[in-house]
Coordinates of C-alpha atoms in Angstrom, one line a residue:
X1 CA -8.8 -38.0 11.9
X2 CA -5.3 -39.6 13.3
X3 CA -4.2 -43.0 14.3
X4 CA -2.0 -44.0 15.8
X5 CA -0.9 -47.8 16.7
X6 CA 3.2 -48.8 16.6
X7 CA 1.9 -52.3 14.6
X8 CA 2.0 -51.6 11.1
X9 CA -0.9 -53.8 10.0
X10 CA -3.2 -52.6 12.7
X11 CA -2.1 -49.0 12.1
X12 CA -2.8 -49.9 8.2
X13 CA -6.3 -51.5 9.0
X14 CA -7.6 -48.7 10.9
X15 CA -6.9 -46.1 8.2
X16 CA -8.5 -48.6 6.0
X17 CA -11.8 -48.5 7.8
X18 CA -11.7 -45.2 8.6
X19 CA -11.4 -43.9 5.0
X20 CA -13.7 -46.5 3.6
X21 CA -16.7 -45.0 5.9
X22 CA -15.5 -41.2 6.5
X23 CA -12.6 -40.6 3.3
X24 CA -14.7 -38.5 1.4
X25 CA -15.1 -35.7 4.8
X26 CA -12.4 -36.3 6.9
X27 CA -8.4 -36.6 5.9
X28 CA -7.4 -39.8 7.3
X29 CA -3.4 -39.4 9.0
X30 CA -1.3 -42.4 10.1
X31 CA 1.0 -42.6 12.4
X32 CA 3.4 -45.5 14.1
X33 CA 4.8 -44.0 16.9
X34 CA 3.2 -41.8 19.6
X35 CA 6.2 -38.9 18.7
X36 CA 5.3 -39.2 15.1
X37 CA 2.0 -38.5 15.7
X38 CA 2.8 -35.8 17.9
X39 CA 4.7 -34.1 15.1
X40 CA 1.8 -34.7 12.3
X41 CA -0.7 -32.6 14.9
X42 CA 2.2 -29.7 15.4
X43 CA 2.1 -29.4 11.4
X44 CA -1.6 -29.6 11.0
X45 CA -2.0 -26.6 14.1
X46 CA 0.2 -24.8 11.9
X47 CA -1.8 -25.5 8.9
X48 CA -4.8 -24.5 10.6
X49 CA -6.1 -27.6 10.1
X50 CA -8.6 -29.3 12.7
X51 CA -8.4 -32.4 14.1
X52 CA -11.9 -34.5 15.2
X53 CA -10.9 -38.0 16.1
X54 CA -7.9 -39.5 17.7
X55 CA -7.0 -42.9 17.5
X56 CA -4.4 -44.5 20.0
X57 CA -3.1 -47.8 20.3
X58 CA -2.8 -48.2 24.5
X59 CA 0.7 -50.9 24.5
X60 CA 2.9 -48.5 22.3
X61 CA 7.2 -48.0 23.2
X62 CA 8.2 -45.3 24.3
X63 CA 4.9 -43.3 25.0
X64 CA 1.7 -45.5 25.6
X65 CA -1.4 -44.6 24.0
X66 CA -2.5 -42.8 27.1
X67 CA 0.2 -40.7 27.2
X68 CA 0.0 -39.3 23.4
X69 CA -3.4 -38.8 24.1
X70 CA -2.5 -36.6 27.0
X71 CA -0.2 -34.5 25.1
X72 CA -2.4 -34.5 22.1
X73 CA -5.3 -32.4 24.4
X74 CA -2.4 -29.4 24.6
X75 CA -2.3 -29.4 20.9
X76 CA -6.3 -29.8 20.1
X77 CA -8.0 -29.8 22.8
X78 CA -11.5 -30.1 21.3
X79 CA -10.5 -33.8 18.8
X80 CA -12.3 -36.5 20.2
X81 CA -10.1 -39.7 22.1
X82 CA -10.4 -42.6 21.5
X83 CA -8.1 -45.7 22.8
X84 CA -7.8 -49.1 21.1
X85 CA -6.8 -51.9 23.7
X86 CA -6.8 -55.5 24.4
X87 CA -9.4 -57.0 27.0
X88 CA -6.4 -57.5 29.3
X89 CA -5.9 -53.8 29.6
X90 CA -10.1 -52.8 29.8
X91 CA -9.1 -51.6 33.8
X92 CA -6.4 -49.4 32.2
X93 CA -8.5 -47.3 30.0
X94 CA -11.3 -47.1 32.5
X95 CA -8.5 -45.4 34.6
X96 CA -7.9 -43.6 31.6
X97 CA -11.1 -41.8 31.4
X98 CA -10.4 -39.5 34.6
X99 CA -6.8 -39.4 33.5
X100 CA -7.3 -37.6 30.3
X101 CA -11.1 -37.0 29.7
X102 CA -11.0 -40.0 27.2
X103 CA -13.9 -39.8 25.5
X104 CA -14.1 -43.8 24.7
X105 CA -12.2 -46.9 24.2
X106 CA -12.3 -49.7 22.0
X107 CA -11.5 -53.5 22.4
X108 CA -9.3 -54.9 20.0
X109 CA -10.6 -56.7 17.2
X110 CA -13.2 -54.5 16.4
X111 CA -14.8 -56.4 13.6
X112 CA -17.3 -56.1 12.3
X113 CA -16.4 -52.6 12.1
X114 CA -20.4 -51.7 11.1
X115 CA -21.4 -52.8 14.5
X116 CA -18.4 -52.3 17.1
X117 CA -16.6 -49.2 14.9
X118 CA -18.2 -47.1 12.9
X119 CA -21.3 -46.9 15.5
X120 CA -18.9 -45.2 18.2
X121 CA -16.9 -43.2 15.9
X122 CA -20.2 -41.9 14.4
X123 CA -21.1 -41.2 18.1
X124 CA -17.7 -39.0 18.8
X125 CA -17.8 -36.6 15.2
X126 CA -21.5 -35.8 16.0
X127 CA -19.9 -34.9 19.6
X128 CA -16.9 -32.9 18.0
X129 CA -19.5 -31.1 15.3
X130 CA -21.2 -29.1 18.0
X131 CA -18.1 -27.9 19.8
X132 CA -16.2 -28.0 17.1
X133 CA -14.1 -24.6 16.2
X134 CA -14.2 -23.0 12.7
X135 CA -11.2 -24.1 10.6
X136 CA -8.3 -21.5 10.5
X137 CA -7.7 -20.6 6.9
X138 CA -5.9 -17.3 7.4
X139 CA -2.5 -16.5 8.7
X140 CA -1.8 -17.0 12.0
X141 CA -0.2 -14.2 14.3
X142 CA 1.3 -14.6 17.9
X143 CA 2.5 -11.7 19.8
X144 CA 2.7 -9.9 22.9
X145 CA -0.4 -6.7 22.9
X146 CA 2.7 -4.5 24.6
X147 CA 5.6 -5.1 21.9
X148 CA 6.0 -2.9 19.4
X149 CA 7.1 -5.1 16.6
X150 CA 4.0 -7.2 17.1
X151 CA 2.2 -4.0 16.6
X152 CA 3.9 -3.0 13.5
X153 CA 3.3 -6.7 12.1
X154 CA -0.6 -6.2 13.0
X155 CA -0.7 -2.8 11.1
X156 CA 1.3 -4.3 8.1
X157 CA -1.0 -7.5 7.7
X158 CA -4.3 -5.4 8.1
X159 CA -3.0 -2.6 5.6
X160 CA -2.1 -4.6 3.2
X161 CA -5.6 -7.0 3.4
X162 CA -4.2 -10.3 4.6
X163 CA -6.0 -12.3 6.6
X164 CA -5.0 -12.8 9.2
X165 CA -6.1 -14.0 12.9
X166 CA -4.4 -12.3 16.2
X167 CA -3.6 -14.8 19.5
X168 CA -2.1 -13.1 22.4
X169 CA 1.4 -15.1 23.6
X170 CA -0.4 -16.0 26.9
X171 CA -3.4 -17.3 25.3
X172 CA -3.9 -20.7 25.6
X173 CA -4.3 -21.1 21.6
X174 CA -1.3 -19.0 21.0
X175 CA 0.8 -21.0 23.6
X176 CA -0.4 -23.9 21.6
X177 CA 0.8 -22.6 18.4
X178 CA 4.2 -21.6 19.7
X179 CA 4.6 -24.7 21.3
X180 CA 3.9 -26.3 17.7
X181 CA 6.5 -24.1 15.8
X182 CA 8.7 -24.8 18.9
X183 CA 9.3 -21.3 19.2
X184 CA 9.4 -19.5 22.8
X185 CA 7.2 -17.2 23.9
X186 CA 10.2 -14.3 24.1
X187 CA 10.3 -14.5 20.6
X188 CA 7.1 -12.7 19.8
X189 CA 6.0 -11.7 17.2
X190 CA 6.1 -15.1 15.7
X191 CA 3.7 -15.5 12.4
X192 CA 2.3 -18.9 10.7
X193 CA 1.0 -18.4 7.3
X194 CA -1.9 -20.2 5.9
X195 CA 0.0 -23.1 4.7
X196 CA 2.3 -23.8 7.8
X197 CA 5.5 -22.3 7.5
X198 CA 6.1 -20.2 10.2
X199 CA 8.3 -16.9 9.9
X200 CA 9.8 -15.6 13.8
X201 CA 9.9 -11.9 13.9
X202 CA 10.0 -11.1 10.0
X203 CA 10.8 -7.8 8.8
X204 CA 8.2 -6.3 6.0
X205 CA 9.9 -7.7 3.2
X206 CA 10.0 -11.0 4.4
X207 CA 6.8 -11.1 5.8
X208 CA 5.0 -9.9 2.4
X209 CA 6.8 -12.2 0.2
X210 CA 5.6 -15.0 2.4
X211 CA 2.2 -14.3 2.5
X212 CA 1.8 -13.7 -1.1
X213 CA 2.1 -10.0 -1.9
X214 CA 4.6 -8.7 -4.9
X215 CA 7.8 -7.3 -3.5
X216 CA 9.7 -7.3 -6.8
X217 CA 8.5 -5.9 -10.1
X218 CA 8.2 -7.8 -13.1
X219 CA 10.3 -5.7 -15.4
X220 CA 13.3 -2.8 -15.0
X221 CA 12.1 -0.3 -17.1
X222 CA 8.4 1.3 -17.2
X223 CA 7.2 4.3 -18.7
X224 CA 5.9 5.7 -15.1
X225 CA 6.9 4.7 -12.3
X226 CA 4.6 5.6 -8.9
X227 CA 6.4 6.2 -5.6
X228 CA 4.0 5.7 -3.3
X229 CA 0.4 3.9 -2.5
X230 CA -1.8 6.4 -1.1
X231 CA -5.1 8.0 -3.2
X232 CA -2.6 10.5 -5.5
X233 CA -0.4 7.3 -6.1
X234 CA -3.4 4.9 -7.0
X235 CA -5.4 7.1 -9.1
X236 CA -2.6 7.8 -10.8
X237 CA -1.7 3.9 -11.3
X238 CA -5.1 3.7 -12.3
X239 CA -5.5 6.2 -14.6
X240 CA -1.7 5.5 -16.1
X241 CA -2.5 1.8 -16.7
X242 CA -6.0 2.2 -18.1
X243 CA -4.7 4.8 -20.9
X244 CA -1.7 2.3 -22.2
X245 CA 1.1 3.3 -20.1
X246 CA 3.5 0.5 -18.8
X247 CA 3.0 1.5 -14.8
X248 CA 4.4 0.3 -11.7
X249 CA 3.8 1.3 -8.3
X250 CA 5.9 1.3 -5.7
X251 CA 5.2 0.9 -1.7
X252 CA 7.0 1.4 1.7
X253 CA 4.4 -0.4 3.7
X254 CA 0.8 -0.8 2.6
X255 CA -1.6 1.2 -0.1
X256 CA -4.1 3.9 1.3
X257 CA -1.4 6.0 3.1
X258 CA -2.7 7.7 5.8
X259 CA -6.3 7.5 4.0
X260 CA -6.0 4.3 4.1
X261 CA -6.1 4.2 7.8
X262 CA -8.9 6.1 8.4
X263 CA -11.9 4.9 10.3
X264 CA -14.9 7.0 8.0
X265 CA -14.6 9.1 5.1
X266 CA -17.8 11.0 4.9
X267 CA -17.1 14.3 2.9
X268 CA -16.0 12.1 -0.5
X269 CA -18.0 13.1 -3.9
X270 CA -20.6 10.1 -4.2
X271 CA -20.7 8.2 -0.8
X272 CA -23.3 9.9 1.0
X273 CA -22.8 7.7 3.5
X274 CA -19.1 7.3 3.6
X275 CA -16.5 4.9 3.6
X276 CA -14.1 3.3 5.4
X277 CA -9.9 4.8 4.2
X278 CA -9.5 0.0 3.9
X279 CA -12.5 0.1 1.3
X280 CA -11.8 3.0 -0.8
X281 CA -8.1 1.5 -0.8
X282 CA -8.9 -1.9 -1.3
X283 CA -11.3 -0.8 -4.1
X284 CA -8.9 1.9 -6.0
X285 CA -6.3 -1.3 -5.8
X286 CA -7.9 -3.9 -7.2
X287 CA -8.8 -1.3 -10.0
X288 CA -5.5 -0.9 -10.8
X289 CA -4.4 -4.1 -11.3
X290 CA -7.4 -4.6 -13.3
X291 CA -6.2 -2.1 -15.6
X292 CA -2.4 -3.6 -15.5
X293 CA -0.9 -1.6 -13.2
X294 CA 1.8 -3.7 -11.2
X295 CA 2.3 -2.8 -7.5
X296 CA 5.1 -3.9 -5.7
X297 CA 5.2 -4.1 -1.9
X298 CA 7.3 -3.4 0.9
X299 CA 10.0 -1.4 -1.1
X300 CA 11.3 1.8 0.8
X301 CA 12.8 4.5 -1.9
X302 CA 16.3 5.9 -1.4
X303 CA 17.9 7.2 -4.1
X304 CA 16.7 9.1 -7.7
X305 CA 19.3 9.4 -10.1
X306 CA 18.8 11.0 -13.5
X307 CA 20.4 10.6 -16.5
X308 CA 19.3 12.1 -20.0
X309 CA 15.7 11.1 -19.8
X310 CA 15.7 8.3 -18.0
X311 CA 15.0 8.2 -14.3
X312 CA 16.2 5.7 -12.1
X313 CA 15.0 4.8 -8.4
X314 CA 16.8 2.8 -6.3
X315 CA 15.6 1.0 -2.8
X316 CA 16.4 -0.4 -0.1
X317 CA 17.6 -3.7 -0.5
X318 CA 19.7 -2.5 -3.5
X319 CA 17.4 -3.6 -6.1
X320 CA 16.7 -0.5 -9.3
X321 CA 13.7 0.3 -11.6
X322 CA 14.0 2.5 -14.4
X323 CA 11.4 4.6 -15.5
X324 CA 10.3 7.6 -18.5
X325 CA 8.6 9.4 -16.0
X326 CA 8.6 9.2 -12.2
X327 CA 5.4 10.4 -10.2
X328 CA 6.2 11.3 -6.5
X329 CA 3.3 10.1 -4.2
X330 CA 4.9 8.7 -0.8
X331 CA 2.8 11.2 1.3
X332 CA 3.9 12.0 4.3
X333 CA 3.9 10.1 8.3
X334 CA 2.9 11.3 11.4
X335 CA 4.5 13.9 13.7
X336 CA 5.8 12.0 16.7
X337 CA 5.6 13.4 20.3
X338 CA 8.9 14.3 21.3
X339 CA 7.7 14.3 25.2
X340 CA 10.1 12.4 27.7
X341 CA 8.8 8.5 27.8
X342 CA 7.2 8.6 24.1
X343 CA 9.5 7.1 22.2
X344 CA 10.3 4.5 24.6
X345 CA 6.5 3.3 24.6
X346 CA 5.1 3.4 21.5
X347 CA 3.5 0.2 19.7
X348 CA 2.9 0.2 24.0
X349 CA 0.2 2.0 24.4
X350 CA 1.8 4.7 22.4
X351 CA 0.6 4.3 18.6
X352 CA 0.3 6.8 15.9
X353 CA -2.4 6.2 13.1
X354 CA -3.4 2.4 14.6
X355 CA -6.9 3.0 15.6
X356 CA -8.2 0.7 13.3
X357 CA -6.3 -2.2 14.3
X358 CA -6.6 -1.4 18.2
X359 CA -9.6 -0.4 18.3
X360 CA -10.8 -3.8 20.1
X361 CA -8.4 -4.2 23.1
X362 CA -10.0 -0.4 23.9
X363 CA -13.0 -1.7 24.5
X364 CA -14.3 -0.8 27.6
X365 CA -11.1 1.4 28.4
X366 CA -10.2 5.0 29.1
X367 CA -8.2 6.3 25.5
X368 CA -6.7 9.6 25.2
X369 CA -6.4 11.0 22.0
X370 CA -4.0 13.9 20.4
X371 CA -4.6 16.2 17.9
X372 CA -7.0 18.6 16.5
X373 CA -7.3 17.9 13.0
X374 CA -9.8 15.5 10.9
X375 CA -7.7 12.0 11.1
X376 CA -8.1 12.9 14.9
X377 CA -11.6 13.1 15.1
X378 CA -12.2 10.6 13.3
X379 CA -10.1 8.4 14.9
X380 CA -12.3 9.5 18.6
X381 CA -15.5 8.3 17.1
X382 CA -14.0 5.2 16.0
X383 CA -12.4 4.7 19.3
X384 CA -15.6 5.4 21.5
X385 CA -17.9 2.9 20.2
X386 CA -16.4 0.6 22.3
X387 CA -14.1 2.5 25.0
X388 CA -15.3 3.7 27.6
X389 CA -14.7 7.4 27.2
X390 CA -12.0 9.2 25.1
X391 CA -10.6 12.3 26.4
X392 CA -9.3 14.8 22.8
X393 CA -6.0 17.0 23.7
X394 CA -6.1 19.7 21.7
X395 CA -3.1 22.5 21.4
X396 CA -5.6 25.2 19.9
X397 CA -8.2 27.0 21.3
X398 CA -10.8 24.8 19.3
X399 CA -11.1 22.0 17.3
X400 CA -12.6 24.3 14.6
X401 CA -9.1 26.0 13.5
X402 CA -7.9 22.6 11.7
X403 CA -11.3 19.9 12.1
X404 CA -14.0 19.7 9.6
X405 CA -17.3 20.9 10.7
X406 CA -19.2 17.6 10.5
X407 CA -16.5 16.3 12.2
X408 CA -16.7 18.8 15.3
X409 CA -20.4 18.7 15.7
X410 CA -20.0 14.7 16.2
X411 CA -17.8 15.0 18.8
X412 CA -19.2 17.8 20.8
X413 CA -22.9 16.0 20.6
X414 CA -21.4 12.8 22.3
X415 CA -21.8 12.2 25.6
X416 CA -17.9 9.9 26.0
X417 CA -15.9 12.5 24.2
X418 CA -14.3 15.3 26.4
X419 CA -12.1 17.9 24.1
X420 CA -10.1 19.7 26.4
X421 CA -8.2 22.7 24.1
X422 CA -4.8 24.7 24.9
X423 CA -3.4 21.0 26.4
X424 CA -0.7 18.9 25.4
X425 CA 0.9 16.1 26.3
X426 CA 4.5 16.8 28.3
X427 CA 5.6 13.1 29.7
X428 CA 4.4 9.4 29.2
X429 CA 4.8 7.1 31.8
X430 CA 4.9 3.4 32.0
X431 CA 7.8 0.4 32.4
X432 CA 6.5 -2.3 30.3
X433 CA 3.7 -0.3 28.9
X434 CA 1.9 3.2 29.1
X435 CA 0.2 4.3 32.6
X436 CA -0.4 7.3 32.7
X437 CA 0.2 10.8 30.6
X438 CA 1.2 14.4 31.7
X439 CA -1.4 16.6 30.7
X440 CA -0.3 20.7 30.7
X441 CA -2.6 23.0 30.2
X442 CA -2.6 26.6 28.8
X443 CA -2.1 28.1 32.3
X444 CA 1.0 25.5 33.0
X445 CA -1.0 23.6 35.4
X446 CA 0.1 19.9 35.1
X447 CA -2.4 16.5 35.5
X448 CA -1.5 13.2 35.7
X449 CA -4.0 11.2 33.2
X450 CA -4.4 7.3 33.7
X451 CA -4.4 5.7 30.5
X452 CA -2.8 2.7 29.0
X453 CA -3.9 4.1 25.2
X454 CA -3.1 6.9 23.2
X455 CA -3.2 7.9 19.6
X456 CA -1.4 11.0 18.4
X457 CA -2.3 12.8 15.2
X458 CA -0.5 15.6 15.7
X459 CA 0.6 16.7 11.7
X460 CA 2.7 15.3 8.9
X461 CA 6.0 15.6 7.7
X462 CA 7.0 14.6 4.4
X463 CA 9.5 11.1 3.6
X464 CA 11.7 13.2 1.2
X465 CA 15.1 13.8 2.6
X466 CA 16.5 10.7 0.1
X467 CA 15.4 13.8 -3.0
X468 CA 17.8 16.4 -1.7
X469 CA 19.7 17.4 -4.1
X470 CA 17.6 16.1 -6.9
X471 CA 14.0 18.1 -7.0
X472 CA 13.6 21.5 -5.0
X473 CA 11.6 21.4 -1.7
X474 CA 10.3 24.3 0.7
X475 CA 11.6 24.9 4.1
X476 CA 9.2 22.1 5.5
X477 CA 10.8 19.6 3.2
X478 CA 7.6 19.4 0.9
X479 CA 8.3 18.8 -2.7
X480 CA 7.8 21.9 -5.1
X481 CA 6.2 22.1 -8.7
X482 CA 4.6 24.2 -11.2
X483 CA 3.9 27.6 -10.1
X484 CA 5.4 27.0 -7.0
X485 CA 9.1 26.9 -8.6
X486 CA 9.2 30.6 -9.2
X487 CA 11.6 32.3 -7.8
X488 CA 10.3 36.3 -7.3
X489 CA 8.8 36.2 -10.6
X490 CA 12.0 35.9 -12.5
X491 CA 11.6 31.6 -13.7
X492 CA 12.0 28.4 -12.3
X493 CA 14.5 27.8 -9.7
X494 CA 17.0 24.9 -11.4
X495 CA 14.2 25.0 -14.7
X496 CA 17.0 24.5 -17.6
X497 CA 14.0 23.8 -19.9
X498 CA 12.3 26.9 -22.1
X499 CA 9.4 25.9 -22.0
X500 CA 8.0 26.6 -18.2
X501 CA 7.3 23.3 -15.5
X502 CA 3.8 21.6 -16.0
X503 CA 1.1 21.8 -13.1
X504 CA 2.8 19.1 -11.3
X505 CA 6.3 18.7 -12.5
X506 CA 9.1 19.0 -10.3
X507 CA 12.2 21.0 -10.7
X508 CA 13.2 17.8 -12.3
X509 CA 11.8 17.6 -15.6
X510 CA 9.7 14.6 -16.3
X511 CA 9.5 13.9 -12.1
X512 CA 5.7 14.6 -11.2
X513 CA 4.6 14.9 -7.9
X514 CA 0.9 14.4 -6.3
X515 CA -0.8 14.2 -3.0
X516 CA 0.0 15.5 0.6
X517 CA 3.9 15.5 -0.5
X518 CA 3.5 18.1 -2.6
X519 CA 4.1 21.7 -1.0
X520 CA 0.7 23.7 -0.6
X521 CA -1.1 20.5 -1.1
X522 CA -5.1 20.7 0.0
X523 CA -4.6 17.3 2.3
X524 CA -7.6 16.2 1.7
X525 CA -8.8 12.8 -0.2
X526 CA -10.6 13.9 -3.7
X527 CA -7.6 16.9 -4.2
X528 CA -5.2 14.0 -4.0
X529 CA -7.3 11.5 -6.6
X530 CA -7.4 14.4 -9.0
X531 CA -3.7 15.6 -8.7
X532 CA -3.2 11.6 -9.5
X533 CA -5.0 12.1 -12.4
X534 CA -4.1 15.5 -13.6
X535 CA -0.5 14.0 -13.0
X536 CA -1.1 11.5 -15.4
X537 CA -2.4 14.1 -18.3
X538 CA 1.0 15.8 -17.7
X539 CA 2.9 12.9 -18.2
X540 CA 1.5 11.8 -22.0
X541 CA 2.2 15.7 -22.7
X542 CA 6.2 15.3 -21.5
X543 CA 6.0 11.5 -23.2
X544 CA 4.9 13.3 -26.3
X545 CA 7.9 15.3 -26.2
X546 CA 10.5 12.7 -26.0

């Protein structure tokens, strides 16, 4: 509840009689100028807060009582107005009424407050209760649905498992919101975390230091130190910190990788009925820090320096960590389409591994989606429950060459999907945002397909040029271990070691690698958790060693 009168002892009695009825609900505010008050409700929309009851002295300088209460409504429009006035001025807030939906006035004194007050405040909270809007805990984001950075702030919030609630810039709420962090609507994305402070277009690092995640670890030196998030990385944080070793893993954007982004995992040993990539991810995390395991947050890896035994791995933003053993798990990121118009369009109506996030402004839309492999099919059922039909583009001759076959009898049994094979996508059209695609097909023939959405899953290339130089990689840029490292059968390329590499150990010794990075890698979810595992066995037996 807020008051506002510019008399100090009125202002002071009001608050008095509101608290002494309503304190133990309701957070009474007091205010002594109309622009005070003005500010208090811009903090508390930021907040999240809600407002029920507003309070307004009518004769205030420099903005009446009517007047606040008129520029209150843009700011909550559901809180409840009330004016205090003299009899002199009872014409005035009658006009009022019409003027700015005033719900009701009071004449000043009001005392008794039992029978002239607290009746017809009663009267406006059980009017605000049943319209009232549920409180806003979460963060708050604003963007534009066609800018790409709002896009990428979307996918990074969801990832990463803060709540978070979306308002489109031309919204009425989100043009409230800006208008309260006095930001303009051109500079979307503009975020308000759950306590008010409000962060205009953050990168990642920012944005995940504000909203509570771990960006820095807690010490320099750890015995293994996990590149990467995804299920080889956070089995193998799991298994390292459960069996005593000091572990730290380390993340570019969010945990899950590009797991973590699917929609339905149904072919994983012991969920008959699948799971989502955000609750296997979300699961193996909290796991891991059960066990001790720090993980650090929106850290991108740039440089791996060795020296004797000790491996260092530097980031970014210039900051080091140390480490016995390092255990490569970054996984790898999508193909892009390298058709004319792509580039300029995605996060607008271009995207690559959003489905989950976008899936809702597809409802009852046309979606196109690329690729033949298992993240694309299941990104189509995801998509189709609520669009209204998804057309697959597919460069083989079937989606059997690279899908699994649960996967392929879904989609041919549903009546929305339509696969069409030997196409691919040639040019993407669109100023703002996408239009339409060029579709070629086997024979040559071009289409022009409408459709402000598509998702491309078109392959994977591994994040390892910032190795060169320091562990051996096949012509693909995939890291090699083990086996792999043999050169025609005469040793390990670059092994100086006699002993030969473990499993999993790079040419580096005591650098492991794990998951979809790993040259001849299965790509699929349980091979990764084990490699994560196994990875860790491999490191107690080099540990040993030291």
């Amino acid at each position: 509840m807020l008051t506002v009168d510019d008399d100090p002892a009125v202002s002071r009695a009001v608050a008095r009689d509101l608290r002494r009825r309503y304190g133990e609900e309701f957070r009474i505010v007091r205010a002594e100028s109309g622009a005070e008050a003005l500010d208090a409700l811009r903090e508390l929309k930021l907040r999240g807060d809600q407002v029920a009851v507003l309070l307004a002295d009518h004769r205030m300088p420099g903005m009446t009582g009517i007047e606040f209460l008129e520029a209150a409504m843009d700011v909550f429009p559901a809180a409840r107005r009330i004016l205090l006035t003299a009899y002199a001025d009872t014409d005035v807030a009658i006009d009022a009424v019409n003027v700015v939906d005033l719900d009701h006035y009071l004449l000043k004194p009001w005392q008794p407050p039992e029978e002239k007050f607290y009746p017809v405040v009663d009267a406006q909270l059980d009017a605000w209760r049943a319209v009232a809007p549920a409180a806003v805990a979460e963060a708050k984001l604003v963007g534009h649905r066609w800018s790409a950075r709002s896009t990428q702030v979307r996918e990074f919030l969801a990832r990463n498992q803060v709540p978070y609630r979306w308002f489109a810039s031309d919204s009425a709420e989100g043009e409230r919101l800006l208008e309260a962090a006095g930001v303009g609507a051109d500079r979307v994305p503009v975020v308000v975390t759950a306590d008010g402070e409000v962060l205009v277009g953050p990168g990642d690092a920012e944005l995940a230091q504000r909203v509570g995640l771990q960006v820095a670890p807690t010490d320099d030196f750890y015995d293994l130190l996990v590149v990467g998030g995804g299920p080889a990385g956070l089995s193998a944080a799991v298994y390292g910190a459960s069996e005593g070793l000091r572990t730290a893993l380390v993340e570019r954007v969010a945990t899950g990788g590009q797991a973590g982004q699917s929609s339905r995992i149904e072919n994983y040993l012991g969920f008959p009925d699948g799971l989502s990539g955000a609750q296997l991810t979300d699961r193996a995390r909290r796991q891991a820090v059960r066990f001790g395991a720090e993980i650090v947050l929106a850290q991108e890896a740039v440089e791996l320096e060795v020296t004797g035994s000790s491996k260092t791995v530097r980031f970014a933003d210039g900051r080091v960590i140390g480490a016995h053993c390092v255990l490569l798990a970054n996984g790898v990121e999508y193909r892009e389409l390298g058709a004319p118009g792509c580039a300029e369009l995605t996060g607008r109506g271009v995207y690559y591994g959003s489905a989950l996030t976008q899936a809702a402004a597809c409802e009852g839309q046309d979606v196109v989606v690329v690729g033949g492999a298992n993240s694309a099919g299941q990104a189509a059922l995801y998509l189709v429950r609520g669009a209204r039909s998804v057309t697959m583009l597919v460069r083989g001759d079937s989606l059997a060459a690279g899908m699994s076959h649960y996967l392929v009898e879904q989609i041919e049994a549903h009546p929305r999907i339509t696969v069409r094979t030997g196409s691919q996508v040639v040019a993407a059209r669109g100023d703002d945002h996408l239009d339409a695609v060029v579709v070629r097909d086997a024979a040559g023939a071009e289409e022009v397909l409408p459709t402000s959405w598509v998702f491309v899953f078109i392959g994977a290339r591994p994040r390892t040029d910032w190795l060169d130089g320091i562990v051996a990689r096949d012509d693909f840029g995939f890291v090699l271990a083990g086996h792999d490292l043999l050169v025609d059968g005469r040793g390990p390329a670059g092994w100086a070691l006699d002993r030969p590499p473990y499993h999993l150990e790079t040419s580096t010794p005591g650098v492991f690698v794990a998951g979809d990075v790993r040259s001849q890698s299965a790509k699929r979810v349980a091979s990764a958790v084990g490699e994560g595992a196994m990875a860790v066995m491999l490191v107690h037996r080099y540990l040993e060693q030291l």
